[in-house]
mmCIF file of C-alpha atoms in Angstrom:
data_model
loop_
_atom_site.group_PDB
_atom_site.id
_atom_site.type_symbol
_atom_site.label_atom_id
_atom_site.label_comp_id
_atom_site.label_asym_id
_atom_site.label_seq_id
_atom_site.Cartn_x
_atom_site.Cartn_y
_atom_site.Cartn_z
ATOM 1 C CA UNK A 18 79.100 44.853 124.224
ATOM 2 C CA UNK A 19 80.419 48.271 125.116
ATOM 3 C CA UNK A 20 77.975 50.804 126.323
ATOM 4 C CA UNK A 21 78.045 54.065 124.279
ATOM 5 C CA UNK A 22 78.407 57.004 126.620
ATOM 6 C CA UNK A 23 77.036 60.334 125.480
ATOM 7 C CA UNK A 24 77.403 63.272 127.779
ATOM 8 C CA UNK A 25 76.584 66.761 126.722
ATOM 9 C CA UNK A 26 77.220 69.050 129.583
ATOM 10 C CA UNK A 27 76.195 72.748 129.852
ATOM 11 C CA UNK A 28 79.047 74.586 131.562
ATOM 12 C CA UNK A 29 78.196 77.932 132.982
ATOM 13 C CA UNK A 30 80.937 80.504 132.554
ATOM 14 C CA UNK A 31 80.405 82.691 135.620
ATOM 15 C CA UNK A 32 82.646 85.519 134.627
ATOM 16 C CA UNK A 33 80.671 86.090 131.309
ATOM 17 C CA UNK A 34 77.386 84.783 132.683
ATOM 18 C CA UNK A 35 76.912 82.562 129.525
ATOM 19 C CA UNK A 36 76.281 78.945 129.033
ATOM 20 C CA UNK A 37 78.613 76.965 126.742
ATOM 21 C CA UNK A 38 78.161 73.447 125.462
ATOM 22 C CA UNK A 39 80.898 70.953 126.420
ATOM 23 C CA UNK A 40 80.977 67.797 124.345
ATOM 24 C CA UNK A 41 82.226 64.541 125.750
ATOM 25 C CA UNK A 42 82.155 62.036 122.916
ATOM 26 C CA UNK A 43 83.120 58.415 123.631
ATOM 27 C CA UNK A 44 86.241 58.446 121.464
ATOM 28 C CA UNK A 45 86.646 54.680 121.661
ATOM 29 C CA UNK A 46 83.253 54.236 120.117
ATOM 30 C CA UNK A 47 83.865 56.235 117.045
ATOM 31 C CA UNK A 48 83.782 54.078 113.941
ATOM 32 C CA UNK A 49 85.367 55.073 110.591
ATOM 33 C CA UNK A 50 84.526 52.554 107.895
ATOM 34 C CA UNK A 51 87.276 50.898 105.958
ATOM 35 C CA UNK A 52 85.760 52.162 102.586
ATOM 36 C CA UNK A 53 85.540 55.800 103.795
ATOM 37 C CA UNK A 54 88.093 56.899 101.236
ATOM 38 C CA UNK A 55 87.461 54.228 98.648
ATOM 39 C CA UNK A 56 89.162 50.941 97.640
ATOM 40 C CA UNK A 57 92.564 52.559 97.027
ATOM 41 C CA UNK A 58 92.904 53.391 100.760
ATOM 42 C CA UNK A 59 93.235 51.288 103.833
ATOM 43 C CA UNK A 60 92.449 52.298 107.346
ATOM 44 C CA UNK A 61 95.338 52.401 109.877
ATOM 45 C CA UNK A 62 94.403 51.955 113.570
ATOM 46 C CA UNK A 63 95.645 55.022 115.367
ATOM 47 C CA UNK A 64 96.038 55.762 118.996
ATOM 48 C CA UNK A 65 92.747 56.424 120.834
ATOM 49 C CA UNK A 66 92.936 57.700 124.434
ATOM 50 C CA UNK A 67 89.366 58.417 125.529
ATOM 51 C CA UNK A 68 90.348 59.823 128.921
ATOM 52 C CA UNK A 69 93.837 60.495 130.135
ATOM 53 C CA UNK A 70 92.835 60.155 133.796
ATOM 54 C CA UNK A 71 91.799 56.508 133.311
ATOM 55 C CA UNK A 72 93.966 54.422 131.142
ATOM 56 C CA UNK A 73 92.649 51.052 132.436
ATOM 57 C CA UNK A 74 90.756 50.281 129.199
ATOM 58 C CA UNK A 75 93.805 50.562 126.994
ATOM 59 C CA UNK A 76 96.066 47.739 125.813
ATOM 60 C CA UNK A 77 99.594 47.685 127.161
ATOM 61 C CA UNK A 78 101.196 49.411 124.084
ATOM 62 C CA UNK A 79 98.530 52.135 124.007
ATOM 63 C CA UNK A 80 98.741 52.620 127.800
ATOM 64 C CA UNK A 81 102.574 53.094 127.543
ATOM 65 C CA UNK A 82 102.100 55.708 124.764
ATOM 66 C CA UNK A 83 99.429 57.380 126.700
ATOM 67 C CA UNK A 84 101.647 57.639 129.874
ATOM 68 C CA UNK A 85 104.294 59.370 127.786
ATOM 69 C CA UNK A 86 101.707 61.986 126.501
ATOM 70 C CA UNK A 87 99.518 62.231 129.685
ATOM 71 C CA UNK A 88 101.209 65.018 131.622
ATOM 72 C CA UNK A 89 101.818 67.232 128.586
ATOM 73 C CA UNK A 90 98.207 66.990 127.367
ATOM 74 C CA UNK A 91 96.539 67.261 130.850
ATOM 75 C CA UNK A 92 98.558 70.385 131.545
ATOM 76 C CA UNK A 93 96.922 71.995 128.434
ATOM 77 C CA UNK A 94 93.456 70.841 129.475
ATOM 78 C CA UNK A 95 93.229 67.919 127.053
ATOM 79 C CA UNK A 96 91.111 65.046 128.497
ATOM 80 C CA UNK A 97 91.346 62.734 125.475
ATOM 81 C CA UNK A 98 92.716 62.274 121.957
ATOM 82 C CA UNK A 99 92.043 60.045 118.965
ATOM 83 C CA UNK A 100 93.872 59.503 115.717
ATOM 84 C CA UNK A 101 92.134 58.208 112.575
ATOM 85 C CA UNK A 102 94.370 57.650 109.538
ATOM 86 C CA UNK A 103 94.240 56.094 106.092
ATOM 87 C CA UNK A 104 97.088 55.302 103.849
ATOM 88 C CA UNK A 105 97.038 54.669 100.063
ATOM 89 C CA UNK A 106 97.550 50.941 99.074
ATOM 90 C CA UNK A 107 99.781 51.638 96.213
ATOM 91 C CA UNK A 108 102.600 54.116 95.231
ATOM 92 C CA UNK A 109 103.004 57.005 95.645
ATOM 93 C CA UNK A 110 102.804 56.968 99.427
ATOM 94 C CA UNK A 111 99.879 59.082 100.702
ATOM 95 C CA UNK A 112 98.215 59.419 104.104
ATOM 96 C CA UNK A 113 95.106 61.290 105.268
ATOM 97 C CA UNK A 114 94.803 61.800 109.013
ATOM 98 C CA UNK A 115 92.138 63.237 111.299
ATOM 99 C CA UNK A 116 92.836 63.883 115.068
ATOM 100 C CA UNK A 117 90.364 64.744 117.721
ATOM 101 C CA UNK A 118 91.361 66.568 120.869
ATOM 102 C CA UNK A 119 88.791 66.700 123.700
ATOM 103 C CA UNK A 120 89.374 69.577 126.110
ATOM 104 C CA UNK A 121 88.070 70.008 129.660
ATOM 105 C CA UNK A 122 86.394 73.287 128.479
ATOM 106 C CA UNK A 123 85.910 75.573 125.500
ATOM 107 C CA UNK A 124 88.288 77.980 127.167
ATOM 108 C CA UNK A 125 91.127 75.403 127.349
ATOM 109 C CA UNK A 126 90.536 74.583 123.570
ATOM 110 C CA UNK A 127 90.597 78.296 122.634
ATOM 111 C CA UNK A 128 93.785 78.875 124.635
ATOM 112 C CA UNK A 129 95.687 76.061 122.830
ATOM 113 C CA UNK A 130 94.236 77.113 119.582
ATOM 114 C CA UNK A 131 95.568 80.611 120.100
ATOM 115 C CA UNK A 132 98.993 79.326 121.137
ATOM 116 C CA UNK A 133 99.272 76.767 118.277
ATOM 117 C CA UNK A 134 97.562 78.582 115.311
ATOM 118 C CA UNK A 135 97.312 82.324 115.987
ATOM 119 C CA UNK A 136 101.068 83.111 116.051
ATOM 120 C CA UNK A 137 102.432 86.229 114.368
ATOM 121 C CA UNK A 138 102.093 85.790 110.630
ATOM 122 C CA UNK A 139 99.599 82.955 110.822
ATOM 123 C CA UNK A 140 97.533 84.663 108.049
ATOM 124 C CA UNK A 141 100.326 83.728 105.592
ATOM 125 C CA UNK A 142 99.855 79.998 106.281
ATOM 126 C CA UNK A 143 96.002 79.736 107.006
ATOM 127 C CA UNK A 144 92.711 81.152 105.830
ATOM 128 C CA UNK A 145 90.120 81.504 108.696
ATOM 129 C CA UNK A 146 86.468 80.640 108.122
ATOM 130 C CA UNK A 147 83.738 81.260 110.688
ATOM 131 C CA UNK A 148 80.794 78.935 111.366
ATOM 132 C CA UNK A 149 78.043 79.064 113.909
ATOM 133 C CA UNK A 150 79.687 76.840 116.559
ATOM 134 C CA UNK A 151 83.294 78.082 116.134
ATOM 135 C CA UNK A 152 85.520 78.465 113.167
ATOM 136 C CA UNK A 153 88.088 76.504 111.090
ATOM 137 C CA UNK A 154 91.342 77.156 109.295
ATOM 138 C CA UNK A 155 92.458 75.872 105.942
ATOM 139 C CA UNK A 156 96.128 75.825 105.107
ATOM 140 C CA UNK A 157 97.198 77.691 102.128
ATOM 141 C CA UNK A 158 99.544 74.982 101.148
ATOM 142 C CA UNK A 159 98.315 72.878 98.226
ATOM 143 C CA UNK A 160 101.095 70.396 98.635
ATOM 144 C CA UNK A 161 100.141 69.506 102.303
ATOM 145 C CA UNK A 162 96.558 70.486 102.767
ATOM 146 C CA UNK A 163 95.220 70.836 106.353
ATOM 147 C CA UNK A 164 91.914 71.885 107.962
ATOM 148 C CA UNK A 165 91.620 72.471 111.711
ATOM 149 C CA UNK A 166 88.262 73.047 113.328
ATOM 150 C CA UNK A 167 87.393 74.480 116.760
ATOM 151 C CA UNK A 168 83.962 73.261 117.962
ATOM 152 C CA UNK A 169 83.387 74.249 121.578
ATOM 153 C CA UNK A 170 85.711 72.134 123.568
ATOM 154 C CA UNK A 171 86.799 69.872 120.587
ATOM 155 C CA UNK A 172 89.649 70.675 118.205
ATOM 156 C CA UNK A 173 89.728 68.530 115.143
ATOM 157 C CA UNK A 174 92.631 68.545 112.646
ATOM 158 C CA UNK A 175 92.676 66.811 109.288
ATOM 159 C CA UNK A 176 95.628 66.792 106.997
ATOM 160 C CA UNK A 177 96.930 65.052 103.912
ATOM 161 C CA UNK A 178 100.641 64.536 103.033
ATOM 162 C CA UNK A 179 99.888 64.804 99.181
ATOM 163 C CA UNK A 180 97.832 67.359 97.225
ATOM 164 C CA UNK A 181 94.128 66.311 97.315
ATOM 165 C CA UNK A 182 91.022 66.416 99.418
ATOM 166 C CA UNK A 183 90.794 62.998 100.945
ATOM 167 C CA UNK A 184 91.505 64.625 104.435
ATOM 168 C CA UNK A 185 88.177 66.491 103.992
ATOM 169 C CA UNK A 186 86.327 63.341 103.201
ATOM 170 C CA UNK A 187 87.806 61.743 106.333
ATOM 171 C CA UNK A 188 86.866 64.858 108.303
ATOM 172 C CA UNK A 189 83.325 64.688 107.036
ATOM 173 C CA UNK A 190 83.084 61.002 108.172
ATOM 174 C CA UNK A 191 84.396 61.939 111.587
ATOM 175 C CA UNK A 192 81.870 64.788 111.913
ATOM 176 C CA UNK A 193 79.118 62.407 110.974
ATOM 177 C CA UNK A 194 80.138 60.054 113.713
ATOM 178 C CA UNK A 195 80.455 62.912 116.221
ATOM 179 C CA UNK A 196 76.825 64.010 115.406
ATOM 180 C CA UNK A 197 75.707 60.638 116.907
ATOM 181 C CA UNK A 198 77.135 62.129 120.160
ATOM 182 C CA UNK A 199 75.410 65.474 119.867
ATOM 183 C CA UNK A 200 78.298 67.408 118.334
ATOM 184 C CA UNK A 201 76.984 69.977 115.991
ATOM 185 C CA UNK A 202 78.791 72.351 113.590
ATOM 186 C CA UNK A 203 75.850 74.743 113.671
ATOM 187 C CA UNK A 204 75.604 75.601 117.347
#
């Protein structure tokens, strides 16, 4: 039986004199139930890399994929990633995906967020919503909906390749799992 590791670290930001919460969820222990999106959907096992600096717990295929990604992600302060996806069992093809990026610090997460999502003209593609522990963006595209959340040192993206809100149901399930590890949307 694997031991579930929960670490919530208080990181002091000396320059600002404030304390920030850093979440370190055990990505390999997150469970998304097969019936999360209902009987028309099936879960697809995605790549889960709990910690780029230690790939010893991964199978050979996952380790090879992680090695291809490791330098790029570590250089951006990403310690681990996980992909949770579901596909529709019948035509038309449809997929809902949720990805979790665990950064070394909230500052690393904010920096990547700013580079990736706060480009000139971003307001034309996304609508920004604040919440007590960060904020999230919703895409304005109805044909390819997306929500991206920034929660301290976690960035979570959920998207859907067809119109609909199944990506939000998957995101809700992921957030419920993350609550087991102390992650809170409310601060």
